[in-house]
mmCIF file of C-alpha atoms in Angstrom:
data_model
loop_
_atom_site.group_PDB
_atom_site.id
_atom_site.type_symbol
_atom_site.label_atom_id
_atom_site.label_comp_id
_atom_site.label_asym_id
_atom_site.label_seq_id
_atom_site.Cartn_x
_atom_site.Cartn_y
_atom_site.Cartn_z
ATOM 1 C CA MET A 235 93.964 110.962 108.221
ATOM 2 C CA THR A 236 94.501 114.298 109.899
ATOM 3 C CA THR A 237 92.490 116.317 112.325
ATOM 4 C CA GLU A 238 92.497 119.909 113.427
ATOM 5 C CA PRO A 239 94.190 120.600 116.787
ATOM 6 C CA GLY A 240 91.884 119.628 119.627
ATOM 7 C CA SER A 241 89.192 117.877 117.588
ATOM 8 C CA ARG A 242 87.669 114.678 118.925
ATOM 9 C CA SER A 243 87.786 111.518 116.857
ATOM 10 C CA ALA A 244 84.472 109.701 116.802
ATOM 11 C CA GLN A 245 86.361 106.543 115.834
ATOM 12 C CA ALA A 246 88.830 106.537 118.726
ATOM 13 C CA PRO A 247 87.804 103.127 120.159
ATOM 14 C CA ALA A 248 87.838 101.496 116.704
ATOM 15 C CA ASP A 249 91.294 102.983 116.163
ATOM 16 C CA GLY A 250 92.603 101.209 119.244
ATOM 17 C CA LEU A 251 92.535 104.311 121.440
ATOM 18 C CA PRO A 252 90.817 104.535 124.817
ATOM 19 C CA ALA A 253 87.172 105.610 124.557
ATOM 20 C CA ASP A 254 87.905 108.926 126.300
ATOM 21 C CA ALA A 255 90.903 109.757 124.086
ATOM 22 C CA VAL A 256 91.004 112.795 121.839
ATOM 23 C CA LEU A 257 92.860 112.071 118.613
ATOM 24 C CA LEU A 258 95.060 115.089 117.973
ATOM 25 C CA VAL A 259 96.719 114.116 114.711
ATOM 26 C CA GLU A 260 97.621 111.102 112.603
ATOM 27 C CA LEU A 261 100.120 111.549 109.793
ATOM 28 C CA PRO A 262 102.186 109.372 107.502
ATOM 29 C CA PHE A 263 105.795 110.507 107.146
ATOM 30 C CA ALA A 264 109.086 109.797 105.435
ATOM 31 C CA GLU A 265 112.416 111.592 105.564
ATOM 32 C CA ALA A 266 111.089 114.598 103.620
ATOM 33 C CA GLU A 267 108.469 115.263 106.325
ATOM 34 C CA LEU A 268 110.751 115.033 109.365
ATOM 35 C CA ALA A 269 111.304 118.786 109.628
ATOM 36 C CA SER A 270 107.571 119.532 109.419
ATOM 37 C CA LEU A 271 106.774 117.043 112.204
ATOM 38 C CA ARG A 272 108.277 119.277 114.888
ATOM 39 C CA PRO A 273 105.939 122.258 114.453
ATOM 40 C CA ALA A 274 102.929 119.981 113.852
ATOM 41 C CA VAL A 275 103.549 118.039 117.077
ATOM 42 C CA ALA A 276 104.149 121.283 118.995
ATOM 43 C CA ALA A 277 100.931 122.868 117.722
ATOM 44 C CA HIS A 278 98.776 119.858 118.575
ATOM 45 C CA ALA A 279 100.365 119.372 122.009
ATOM 46 C CA ASP A 280 99.918 123.048 122.802
ATOM 47 C CA ALA A 281 96.277 122.921 121.695
ATOM 48 C CA ALA A 282 95.792 119.924 124.010
ATOM 49 C CA GLY A 283 96.949 122.051 126.956
ATOM 50 C CA LEU A 284 100.342 120.468 127.545
ATOM 51 C CA PRO A 285 102.642 122.872 129.458
ATOM 52 C CA ALA A 286 105.459 124.404 127.373
ATOM 53 C CA ASP A 287 108.262 122.337 128.951
ATOM 54 C CA ARG A 288 106.285 119.140 128.309
ATOM 55 C CA VAL A 289 105.554 120.257 124.714
ATOM 56 C CA ASP A 290 109.328 120.496 124.228
ATOM 57 C CA ALA A 291 109.790 116.976 125.607
ATOM 58 C CA LEU A 292 107.047 115.610 123.344
ATOM 59 C CA VAL A 293 108.517 117.289 120.267
ATOM 60 C CA PHE A 294 111.928 115.780 121.009
ATOM 61 C CA VAL A 295 110.437 112.327 121.650
ATOM 62 C CA ALA A 296 108.324 112.391 118.483
ATOM 63 C CA TYR A 297 111.228 113.561 116.344
ATOM 64 C CA GLU A 298 113.597 110.957 117.786
ATOM 65 C CA LEU A 299 111.103 108.143 117.180
ATOM 66 C CA ALA A 300 110.361 109.345 113.651
ATOM 67 C CA THR A 301 114.075 109.627 112.882
ATOM 68 C CA ASN A 302 114.540 106.044 114.080
ATOM 69 C CA VAL A 303 111.824 104.929 111.655
ATOM 70 C CA VAL A 304 113.574 106.666 108.759
ATOM 71 C CA ARG A 305 116.994 105.245 109.700
ATOM 72 C CA HIS A 306 116.063 101.741 110.870
ATOM 73 C CA GLY A 307 112.385 101.021 110.219
ATOM 74 C CA GLY A 308 111.974 100.957 106.484
ATOM 75 C CA GLY A 309 112.118 104.691 105.779
ATOM 76 C CA GLU A 310 108.497 105.643 106.340
ATOM 77 C CA GLY A 311 105.975 105.415 109.111
ATOM 78 C CA ARG A 312 102.943 106.871 110.812
ATOM 79 C CA ILE A 313 102.749 109.154 113.832
ATOM 80 C CA ARG A 314 99.664 109.435 115.965
ATOM 81 C CA LEU A 315 99.126 111.781 118.905
ATOM 82 C CA TRP A 316 96.207 111.583 121.265
ATOM 83 C CA ALA A 317 95.308 113.217 124.542
ATOM 84 C CA GLY A 318 94.060 111.546 127.664
ATOM 85 C CA THR A 319 93.044 113.164 130.925
ATOM 86 C CA ASP A 320 96.556 113.887 132.247
ATOM 87 C CA ALA A 321 98.868 113.066 129.342
ATOM 88 C CA VAL A 322 99.542 113.217 125.646
ATOM 89 C CA TYR A 323 100.553 110.003 123.899
ATOM 90 C CA CYS A 324 102.814 109.713 120.873
ATOM 91 C CA SER A 325 102.710 106.508 118.867
ATOM 92 C CA VAL A 326 105.113 106.014 115.974
ATOM 93 C CA SER A 327 104.874 102.891 113.830
ATOM 94 C CA ASP A 328 106.681 101.420 110.851
ATOM 95 C CA SER A 329 106.724 98.276 108.734
ATOM 96 C CA GLY A 330 110.456 97.640 109.084
ATOM 97 C CA PRO A 331 112.214 94.514 110.325
ATOM 98 C CA GLY A 332 111.538 95.176 114.027
ATOM 99 C CA ILE A 333 113.882 96.239 116.782
ATOM 100 C CA PRO A 334 116.766 93.810 117.369
ATOM 101 C CA ALA A 335 116.732 91.844 120.607
ATOM 102 C CA GLY A 336 118.404 93.658 123.471
ATOM 103 C CA ILE A 337 117.684 97.165 122.172
ATOM 104 C CA ASP A 338 114.911 98.573 124.316
ATOM 105 C CA GLY A 339 116.271 101.821 125.707
ATOM 106 C CA GLN A 340 116.613 100.435 129.223
ATOM 107 C CA VAL A 341 120.388 100.801 129.365
ATOM 108 C CA ARG A 342 122.355 103.895 128.422
ATOM 109 C CA PRO A 343 124.595 103.097 125.439
ATOM 110 C CA GLU A 344 128.332 103.436 125.902
ATOM 111 C CA PRO A 345 129.846 106.735 124.731
ATOM 112 C CA GLY A 346 130.859 106.511 121.093
ATOM 113 C CA THR A 347 128.313 103.838 120.268
ATOM 114 C CA PRO A 348 126.862 104.910 116.898
ATOM 115 C CA ASP A 349 123.356 103.478 117.406
ATOM 116 C CA SER A 350 120.938 102.535 120.170
ATOM 117 C CA ARG A 351 120.860 105.996 121.729
ATOM 118 C CA GLY A 352 117.434 107.082 120.437
ATOM 119 C CA LEU A 353 115.243 104.719 122.453
ATOM 120 C CA TRP A 354 117.267 105.445 125.582
ATOM 121 C CA LEU A 355 116.731 109.197 125.078
ATOM 122 C CA VAL A 356 113.004 108.671 124.552
ATOM 123 C CA ARG A 357 112.751 106.495 127.651
ATOM 124 C CA THR A 358 114.654 109.145 129.625
ATOM 125 C CA LEU A 359 112.414 112.057 128.571
ATOM 126 C CA ALA A 360 109.052 110.283 128.477
ATOM 127 C CA ASP A 361 107.024 109.314 131.512
ATOM 128 C CA GLY A 362 106.347 105.928 129.972
ATOM 129 C CA MET A 363 107.273 103.981 126.848
ATOM 130 C CA GLU A 364 105.963 100.779 125.292
ATOM 131 C CA ILE A 365 107.476 98.901 122.364
ATOM 132 C CA GLY A 366 105.513 96.434 120.264
ATOM 133 C CA THR A 367 106.838 94.415 117.333
ATOM 134 C CA GLY A 368 104.593 92.362 115.080
ATOM 135 C CA ASP A 369 105.293 88.756 114.141
ATOM 136 C CA GLY A 370 106.135 89.747 110.576
ATOM 137 C CA GLY A 371 108.133 92.817 111.590
ATOM 138 C CA GLY A 372 107.004 96.348 112.024
ATOM 139 C CA THR A 373 107.318 98.206 115.283
ATOM 140 C CA THR A 374 105.144 100.599 117.232
ATOM 141 C CA VAL A 375 106.659 102.691 120.008
ATOM 142 C CA THR A 376 104.255 104.632 122.208
ATOM 143 C CA ALA A 377 105.575 107.287 124.576
ATOM 144 C CA THR A 378 103.583 109.009 127.312
ATOM 145 C CA ILE A 379 104.189 112.628 128.261
ATOM 146 C CA THR A 380 102.246 113.671 131.337
ATOM 147 C CA HIS A 381 101.195 117.234 132.044
ATOM 148 C CA ARG A 382 103.517 117.317 135.065
ATOM 149 C CA ARG A 383 106.790 115.509 135.453
#
């Protein structure tokens, strides 16, 4: 399901979004779509009124989360952006095995560590981050980018 930048989703509450949320875009992706995610996220964030520096942060966060899905989460996922009153939210989900225990982005990985840097970067740039893993696997990471940092 996709929407034009700035359009309101009549199904937002049924989709698990707050009733006052504006669904900006929802897209499936795999490795082939990673490059096209950047301009799509930027366009929708800009249309939602996010300041340019915060658009840049959101684009980085979305790309990092999507890259993690391709590398660690089964190779394909879904990205969903929605706007609230003072923030834009980026939710990226997959059906992979889930994030291993102890990897939550709370602690900066040691230099030279090949993995575990992505969630830390997202947590550093975002104003909030939630991680949810289902009982049978699959992970959803939702990052919040406020209009002002």
